[in-house]
mmCIF file of C-alpha atoms in Angstrom:
data_model
loop_
_atom_site.group_PDB
_atom_site.id
_atom_site.type_symbol
_atom_site.label_atom_id
_atom_site.label_comp_id
_atom_site.label_asym_id
_atom_site.label_seq_id
_atom_site.Cartn_x
_atom_site.Cartn_y
_atom_site.Cartn_z
ATOM 1 C CA MET A 6 -19.687 -62.740 -26.239
ATOM 2 C CA TYR A 7 -18.223 -59.488 -27.386
ATOM 3 C CA SER A 8 -20.247 -56.305 -27.251
ATOM 4 C CA SER A 9 -20.837 -54.506 -30.503
ATOM 5 C CA PHE A 10 -20.548 -51.193 -28.698
ATOM 6 C CA VAL A 11 -17.546 -49.116 -29.740
ATOM 7 C CA PRO A 12 -16.901 -46.084 -27.535
ATOM 8 C CA PRO A 13 -16.191 -42.810 -29.303
ATOM 9 C CA ARG A 14 -12.581 -41.722 -29.404
ATOM 10 C CA GLN A 15 -13.630 -38.103 -29.017
ATOM 11 C CA VAL A 16 -16.885 -36.323 -28.170
ATOM 12 C CA LYS A 17 -18.333 -32.913 -28.899
ATOM 13 C CA ILE A 18 -18.668 -30.216 -26.229
ATOM 14 C CA GLY A 19 -22.361 -30.951 -25.636
ATOM 15 C CA ASP A 20 -21.676 -34.583 -24.878
ATOM 16 C CA ALA A 21 -18.686 -33.705 -22.709
ATOM 17 C CA ALA A 22 -20.800 -31.266 -20.724
ATOM 18 C CA ALA A 23 -23.619 -33.750 -20.261
ATOM 19 C CA PHE A 24 -21.253 -36.456 -19.052
ATOM 20 C CA ALA A 25 -19.453 -34.134 -16.606
ATOM 21 C CA GLY A 26 -22.711 -32.701 -15.287
ATOM 22 C CA THR A 27 -22.075 -29.165 -16.448
ATOM 23 C CA THR A 28 -22.882 -26.951 -19.425
ATOM 24 C CA PRO A 29 -21.071 -26.087 -22.659
ATOM 25 C CA ARG A 30 -20.991 -22.491 -21.482
ATOM 26 C CA ALA A 31 -19.158 -23.514 -18.305
ATOM 27 C CA ILE A 32 -16.619 -25.519 -20.304
ATOM 28 C CA ARG A 33 -15.996 -22.548 -22.598
ATOM 29 C CA HIS A 34 -15.387 -20.444 -19.482
ATOM 30 C CA TYR A 35 -12.830 -22.998 -18.279
ATOM 31 C CA HIS A 36 -11.040 -22.547 -21.583
ATOM 32 C CA GLU A 37 -11.176 -18.748 -21.361
ATOM 33 C CA ILE A 38 -9.567 -18.585 -17.917
ATOM 34 C CA GLY A 39 -6.891 -21.148 -18.776
ATOM 35 C CA LEU A 40 -8.250 -23.841 -16.493
ATOM 36 C CA LEU A 41 -8.951 -26.349 -19.260
ATOM 37 C CA PRO A 42 -6.628 -26.444 -22.296
ATOM 38 C CA GLU A 43 -8.206 -26.091 -25.693
ATOM 39 C CA PRO A 44 -8.733 -29.561 -27.193
ATOM 40 C CA VAL A 45 -8.126 -30.600 -30.755
ATOM 41 C CA ARG A 46 -10.720 -29.544 -33.292
ATOM 42 C CA GLY A 47 -12.381 -31.730 -35.890
ATOM 43 C CA GLY A 48 -12.758 -31.129 -39.573
ATOM 44 C CA ASP A 49 -15.788 -28.932 -38.868
ATOM 45 C CA ASP A 50 -13.589 -26.755 -36.585
ATOM 46 C CA ARG A 51 -15.541 -27.799 -33.492
ATOM 47 C CA ARG A 52 -13.910 -28.859 -30.248
ATOM 48 C CA ARG A 53 -13.394 -32.569 -29.700
ATOM 49 C CA TYR A 54 -12.686 -33.971 -26.242
ATOM 50 C CA GLY A 55 -10.682 -37.117 -25.628
ATOM 51 C CA TYR A 56 -10.104 -39.287 -22.564
ATOM 52 C CA GLU A 57 -7.527 -37.042 -20.887
ATOM 53 C CA ASP A 58 -9.718 -33.988 -21.500
ATOM 54 C CA MET A 59 -12.658 -35.680 -19.827
ATOM 55 C CA ILE A 60 -10.606 -36.828 -16.840
ATOM 56 C CA ARG A 61 -9.418 -33.281 -16.314
ATOM 57 C CA LEU A 62 -12.937 -31.910 -16.731
ATOM 58 C CA LEU A 63 -14.314 -34.349 -14.170
ATOM 59 C CA TRP A 64 -11.671 -33.372 -11.613
ATOM 60 C CA ILE A 65 -12.425 -29.707 -12.190
ATOM 61 C CA ARG A 66 -16.107 -30.345 -11.579
ATOM 62 C CA LYS A 67 -15.364 -32.332 -8.408
ATOM 63 C CA MET A 68 -13.179 -29.574 -6.982
ATOM 64 C CA ALA A 69 -15.597 -26.826 -8.002
ATOM 65 C CA ASP A 70 -18.514 -28.722 -6.435
ATOM 66 C CA ALA A 71 -16.434 -28.997 -3.250
ATOM 67 C CA GLY A 72 -16.327 -25.220 -3.110
ATOM 68 C CA VAL A 73 -12.826 -24.609 -4.450
ATOM 69 C CA ALA A 74 -12.600 -21.392 -6.463
ATOM 70 C CA LEU A 75 -11.783 -21.835 -10.157
ATOM 71 C CA ASP A 76 -8.853 -19.409 -9.899
ATOM 72 C CA ASP A 77 -7.377 -21.487 -7.079
ATOM 73 C CA ILE A 78 -7.693 -24.656 -9.147
ATOM 74 C CA ARG A 79 -5.968 -22.985 -12.069
ATOM 75 C CA ASP A 80 -3.160 -21.503 -9.972
ATOM 76 C CA ALA A 81 -2.538 -24.770 -8.191
ATOM 77 C CA ASP A 82 -2.477 -26.623 -11.485
ATOM 78 C CA THR A 83 0.023 -24.149 -12.911
ATOM 79 C CA ALA A 84 2.286 -24.769 -9.926
ATOM 80 C CA SER A 85 2.096 -28.511 -10.607
ATOM 81 C CA ALA A 86 2.741 -28.240 -14.347
ATOM 82 C CA GLY A 87 5.152 -30.763 -15.795
ATOM 83 C CA ALA A 88 4.100 -33.659 -13.564
ATOM 84 C CA GLY A 89 2.441 -36.810 -14.833
ATOM 85 C CA SER A 90 -1.307 -37.296 -14.762
ATOM 86 C CA GLU A 91 -1.540 -38.966 -11.340
ATOM 87 C CA ASP A 92 1.238 -36.880 -9.795
ATOM 88 C CA GLY A 93 -0.292 -33.795 -11.359
ATOM 89 C CA ILE A 94 -3.611 -34.369 -9.584
ATOM 90 C CA ALA A 95 -1.800 -34.970 -6.303
ATOM 91 C CA GLY A 96 0.190 -31.797 -6.830
ATOM 92 C CA ILE A 97 -2.960 -29.843 -7.562
ATOM 93 C CA LEU A 98 -4.638 -31.098 -4.404
ATOM 94 C CA GLU A 99 -1.537 -30.402 -2.310
ATOM 95 C CA ARG A 100 -1.250 -26.915 -3.723
ATOM 96 C CA LEU A 101 -4.962 -26.324 -3.167
ATOM 97 C CA GLU A 102 -4.631 -27.352 0.449
ATOM 98 C CA GLU A 103 -1.780 -24.877 0.926
ATOM 99 C CA THR A 104 -3.780 -22.133 -0.775
ATOM 100 C CA LEU A 105 -6.891 -22.791 1.285
ATOM 101 C CA LEU A 106 -4.913 -22.920 4.530
ATOM 102 C CA ALA A 107 -3.326 -19.592 3.677
ATOM 103 C CA ARG A 108 -6.732 -18.173 2.837
ATOM 104 C CA GLU A 109 -8.155 -19.448 6.116
ATOM 105 C CA ALA A 110 -5.317 -17.760 7.992
ATOM 106 C CA GLU A 111 -5.959 -14.533 6.113
ATOM 107 C CA LEU A 112 -9.674 -14.727 6.845
ATOM 108 C CA ARG A 113 -8.902 -15.260 10.531
ATOM 109 C CA ARG A 114 -6.714 -12.159 10.494
ATOM 110 C CA GLN A 115 -9.476 -10.188 8.793
ATOM 111 C CA ARG A 116 -12.079 -11.374 11.285
ATOM 112 C CA THR A 117 -9.757 -10.489 14.148
ATOM 113 C CA ALA A 118 -9.211 -7.015 12.712
ATOM 114 C CA VAL A 119 -12.957 -6.453 12.276
ATOM 115 C CA ARG A 120 -13.642 -7.605 15.837
ATOM 116 C CA ARG A 121 -10.933 -5.310 17.123
ATOM 117 C CA MET A 122 -12.348 -2.387 15.152
ATOM 118 C CA ARG A 123 -15.780 -3.068 16.608
ATOM 119 C CA THR A 124 -14.343 -3.374 20.118
ATOM 120 C CA GLU A 125 -12.225 -0.248 19.861
ATOM 121 C CA GLY A 126 -14.960 1.666 18.073
ATOM 122 C CA SER A 127 -12.531 3.089 15.522
ATOM 123 C CA ARG A 128 -9.771 2.240 13.099
ATOM 124 C CA MET A 129 -7.449 1.909 16.080
ATOM 125 C CA GLY A 130 -8.357 -1.767 15.919
ATOM 126 C CA LEU A 131 -6.405 -2.061 12.666
ATOM 127 C CA LEU A 132 -3.148 -1.099 14.345
ATOM 128 C CA SER A 133 -1.024 -3.871 15.781
ATOM 129 C CA ASP A 134 -1.726 -5.215 19.260
ATOM 130 C CA PHE A 135 1.514 -3.685 20.514
ATOM 131 C CA VAL A 136 0.367 -0.188 19.522
ATOM 132 C CA THR A 137 -3.283 -0.636 20.495
ATOM 133 C CA SER A 138 -2.399 -1.847 23.987
ATOM 134 C CA ARG A 139 -0.404 1.354 24.483
ATOM 135 C CA LEU A 140 -3.532 3.434 23.825
ATOM 136 C CA LYS A 141 -6.163 1.414 25.676
ATOM 137 C CA SER A 142 -6.065 3.536 28.824
ATOM 138 C CA LEU A 143 -7.151 6.689 26.987
ATOM 139 C CA PRO A 144 -10.739 7.924 27.323
ATOM 140 C CA GLU A 145 -13.008 7.113 24.407
ATOM 141 C CA GLY A 146 -12.806 9.710 21.644
ATOM 142 C CA SER A 147 -9.655 11.371 22.994
ATOM 143 C CA LEU A 148 -7.637 10.286 19.966
ATOM 144 C CA ARG A 149 -8.210 12.076 16.696
ATOM 145 C CA GLN A 150 -8.382 10.382 13.336
ATOM 146 C CA ALA A 151 -5.296 12.340 12.296
ATOM 147 C CA ASP A 152 -3.448 10.787 15.254
ATOM 148 C CA LEU A 153 -4.401 7.298 14.090
ATOM 149 C CA ASP A 154 -3.413 8.147 10.519
ATOM 150 C CA THR A 155 0.025 9.212 11.716
ATOM 151 C CA LEU A 156 0.450 6.048 13.771
ATOM 152 C CA LEU A 157 -0.598 3.952 10.762
ATOM 153 C CA VAL A 158 2.144 5.502 8.612
ATOM 154 C CA THR A 159 4.733 5.214 11.366
ATOM 155 C CA GLU A 160 3.899 1.564 11.928
ATOM 156 C CA ARG A 161 4.302 0.873 8.205
ATOM 157 C CA ILE A 162 7.722 2.516 8.093
ATOM 158 C CA PHE A 163 9.223 1.856 11.528
ATOM 159 C CA GLY A 164 7.152 -1.085 12.715
ATOM 160 C CA PRO A 165 4.945 -1.497 15.802
ATOM 161 C CA LEU A 166 7.696 -0.510 18.236
ATOM 162 C CA GLY A 167 8.239 2.825 16.497
ATOM 163 C CA ALA A 168 4.509 3.508 16.424
ATOM 164 C CA ALA A 169 4.097 2.514 20.094
ATOM 165 C CA VAL A 170 6.818 4.974 21.080
ATOM 166 C CA GLN A 171 5.221 7.690 18.957
ATOM 167 C CA ALA A 172 1.893 6.938 20.666
ATOM 168 C CA THR A 173 3.404 8.502 23.793
ATOM 169 C CA ARG A 174 3.096 11.861 22.069
ATOM 170 C CA PHE A 175 -0.608 11.404 21.417
ATOM 171 C CA ILE A 176 -1.217 10.146 24.940
ATOM 172 C CA ALA A 177 0.298 13.361 26.306
ATOM 173 C CA LEU A 178 -1.772 15.507 23.940
ATOM 174 C CA ALA A 179 -4.974 13.602 24.717
ATOM 175 C CA THR A 180 -4.524 13.997 28.469
ATOM 176 C CA HIS A 181 -3.379 17.647 28.495
ATOM 177 C CA PRO A 182 -5.933 19.924 26.774
ATOM 178 C CA ASP A 183 -3.727 23.020 27.002
ATOM 179 C CA LEU A 184 -0.915 21.162 25.283
ATOM 180 C CA ARG A 185 -3.274 19.970 22.573
ATOM 181 C CA GLU A 186 -4.403 23.550 22.016
ATOM 182 C CA ASP A 187 -0.790 24.680 21.611
ATOM 183 C CA SER A 188 -0.165 21.789 19.228
ATOM 184 C CA ASP A 189 -3.121 22.815 17.064
ATOM 185 C CA ARG A 190 -1.882 26.400 16.975
ATOM 186 C CA VAL A 191 1.627 25.431 15.836
ATOM 187 C CA ASP A 192 0.262 22.941 13.305
ATOM 188 C CA ALA A 193 -1.940 25.653 11.803
ATOM 189 C CA ALA A 194 1.004 28.065 11.630
ATOM 190 C CA GLU A 195 3.060 25.467 9.759
ATOM 191 C CA GLU A 196 0.221 24.711 7.352
ATOM 192 C CA ALA A 197 -0.017 28.434 6.598
ATOM 193 C CA LEU A 198 3.526 28.293 5.200
ATOM 194 C CA ASP A 199 2.266 27.425 1.742
ATOM 195 C CA ASP A 200 3.798 27.959 -1.685
ATOM 196 C CA SER A 201 3.088 31.693 -1.501
ATOM 197 C CA ILE A 202 5.631 32.078 1.325
ATOM 198 C CA ALA A 203 9.318 32.492 0.454
ATOM 199 C CA VAL A 204 11.821 30.312 2.273
ATOM 200 C CA ASP A 205 13.561 33.402 3.712
ATOM 201 C CA ASP A 206 10.316 34.992 4.906
ATOM 202 C CA PRO A 207 10.657 35.966 8.611
ATOM 203 C CA ARG A 208 7.524 33.926 9.378
ATOM 204 C CA VAL A 209 9.420 30.728 8.571
ATOM 205 C CA ALA A 210 11.982 31.269 11.319
ATOM 206 C CA ARG A 211 9.288 32.455 13.723
ATOM 207 C CA VAL A 212 7.172 29.331 13.256
ATOM 208 C CA ALA A 213 10.287 27.163 13.581
ATOM 209 C CA ALA A 214 10.974 28.772 16.967
ATOM 210 C CA GLU A 215 7.361 28.130 17.999
ATOM 211 C CA ARG A 216 7.671 24.494 16.977
ATOM 212 C CA HIS A 217 10.885 24.113 18.946
ATOM 213 C CA ALA A 218 9.363 25.676 22.055
ATOM 214 C CA PHE A 219 6.300 23.452 21.796
ATOM 215 C CA GLU A 220 8.369 20.283 21.411
ATOM 216 C CA GLU A 221 10.379 21.181 24.505
ATOM 217 C CA ALA A 222 7.164 21.738 26.467
ATOM 218 C CA LEU A 223 5.759 18.449 25.204
ATOM 219 C CA GLN A 224 8.894 16.578 26.186
ATOM 220 C CA ALA A 225 8.779 18.094 29.663
ATOM 221 C CA VAL A 226 5.210 16.850 30.115
ATOM 222 C CA ILE A 227 6.216 13.388 28.909
ATOM 223 C CA GLU A 228 9.078 13.298 31.430
ATOM 224 C CA ASP A 229 7.045 14.670 34.351
ATOM 225 C CA SER A 230 4.070 12.379 33.751
ATOM 226 C CA GLY A 231 6.149 9.201 33.748
ATOM 227 C CA LEU A 232 5.437 8.449 30.102
ATOM 228 C CA ALA A 233 9.153 8.467 29.316
ATOM 229 C CA ALA A 234 9.727 5.686 31.839
ATOM 230 C CA SER A 235 6.941 3.641 30.275
ATOM 231 C CA ASP A 236 8.666 4.103 26.915
ATOM 232 C CA ASP A 237 11.726 2.367 28.349
ATOM 233 C CA ALA A 238 9.484 -0.497 29.404
ATOM 234 C CA LEU A 239 8.186 -0.700 25.831
ATOM 235 C CA PHE A 240 11.646 -1.552 24.531
ATOM 236 C CA ASP A 241 12.081 -4.266 27.150
ATOM 237 C CA SER A 242 8.668 -5.700 26.314
ATOM 238 C CA TRP A 243 9.399 -5.652 22.596
ATOM 239 C CA ASP A 244 12.747 -7.401 23.065
ATOM 240 C CA ALA A 245 11.034 -10.101 25.105
ATOM 241 C CA LEU A 246 8.366 -10.665 22.458
ATOM 242 C CA HIS A 247 10.624 -10.416 19.413
ATOM 243 C CA PRO A 248 14.114 -11.932 19.157
ATOM 244 C CA ALA A 249 16.729 -9.502 17.901
ATOM 245 C CA THR A 250 17.001 -11.381 14.604
ATOM 246 C CA ALA A 251 13.290 -11.326 13.838
ATOM 247 C CA ASP A 252 11.836 -8.670 11.576
ATOM 248 C CA GLU A 253 8.234 -7.591 11.706
ATOM 249 C CA ALA A 254 6.231 -9.219 8.887
ATOM 250 C CA GLY A 255 6.349 -7.136 5.729
ATOM 251 C CA GLN A 256 9.180 -4.865 6.871
ATOM 252 C CA GLU A 257 12.002 -6.978 5.460
ATOM 253 C CA SER A 258 10.898 -6.332 1.878
ATOM 254 C CA MET A 259 11.347 -2.568 2.144
ATOM 255 C CA SER A 260 13.919 -0.582 4.059
ATOM 256 C CA VAL A 261 12.998 2.400 6.219
ATOM 257 C CA PHE A 262 14.660 4.663 3.665
ATOM 258 C CA GLU A 263 12.676 3.165 0.794
ATOM 259 C CA ALA A 264 9.397 3.259 2.702
ATOM 260 C CA THR A 265 9.927 6.868 3.761
ATOM 261 C CA GLY A 266 10.602 7.846 0.160
ATOM 262 C CA LYS A 267 7.323 6.327 -0.996
ATOM 263 C CA MET A 268 5.064 8.206 1.440
ATOM 264 C CA PRO A 269 4.021 11.557 -0.104
ATOM 265 C CA TYR A 270 3.599 14.768 1.860
ATOM 266 C CA ASP A 271 2.471 18.001 0.217
ATOM 267 C CA PHE A 272 4.922 20.329 2.009
ATOM 268 C CA SER A 273 5.918 23.638 0.491
ATOM 269 C CA PRO A 274 9.604 24.727 0.359
ATOM 270 C CA ALA A 275 8.874 27.230 3.152
ATOM 271 C CA ARG A 276 7.425 24.530 5.372
ATOM 272 C CA LEU A 277 10.348 22.201 4.699
ATOM 273 C CA ARG A 278 12.745 25.032 5.601
ATOM 274 C CA CYS A 279 10.780 25.603 8.799
ATOM 275 C CA MET A 280 11.229 21.948 9.719
ATOM 276 C CA GLU A 281 14.968 22.193 9.065
ATOM 277 C CA LEU A 282 15.272 25.265 11.273
ATOM 278 C CA ALA A 283 13.333 23.593 14.077
ATOM 279 C CA GLU A 284 15.671 20.592 13.902
ATOM 280 C CA GLU A 285 18.679 22.890 14.037
ATOM 281 C CA LEU A 286 17.303 24.591 17.165
ATOM 282 C CA ALA A 287 16.753 21.175 18.757
ATOM 283 C CA ALA A 288 20.278 20.075 17.906
ATOM 284 C CA ARG A 289 21.724 23.258 19.424
ATOM 285 C CA GLY A 290 19.715 22.714 22.570
ATOM 286 C CA GLN A 291 20.981 19.159 22.909
ATOM 287 C CA SER A 292 24.620 20.156 22.379
ATOM 288 C CA SER A 293 24.424 22.874 25.035
ATOM 289 C CA ALA A 294 22.676 20.622 27.577
#
């Protein structure tokens, strides 16, 4: 005996929502974000949903109920566009798995960073392990936020090895109060070379000489304290951990030159000239040594 029931070829949005276990408002949202294509419309200009529309809607509901974000479903589906119905679903699920695995890895990195920040008690925990391990022996609070800011920029441009080597400077300053005091004095003198100072003002050359003298004193402390020898060990350690052909993640997309050019510093012409003069004094000292 044949049933007299004839299934509808298309249904309205209310019926589609009821069957899928959702609401018309949710379905409209799927349309708005590009997750569910707009269906054909009837003579009354209302949406009509066919078999393929309902299959897609049911899969969306299943994935959403499983905790998959709507944006992830949409992005994964876009990556699988062009495949058949069955292959398309498989592609979506495969892409979703890749997305979720990547997100899990990112969440693990974030949790690790937060734990490190809590352990270190400062933003030092956001620097790479290679840099952080170089600073662990310092007394709590001996590093300034400005020191960490500088290391953050250096790590972005030159990588962890460059920042770990630069950390030697801050170790010396943190463990030699007199040297830190001299550093603050020279830094203040350089900052005073603002836009009101001409590049040929005698103060520019004087501050450059002070900077050169300070850097020589700092280097002497680094040599005498054995920090220079530990710097050599840093290179050996880095080579052991990183093959020569491997680049630190994120560094390959931007050269040192490009990265340096994208980091702004509000230096006046007088201060830039002071830096040039200090470099010239250092070069002369090296050539006469």
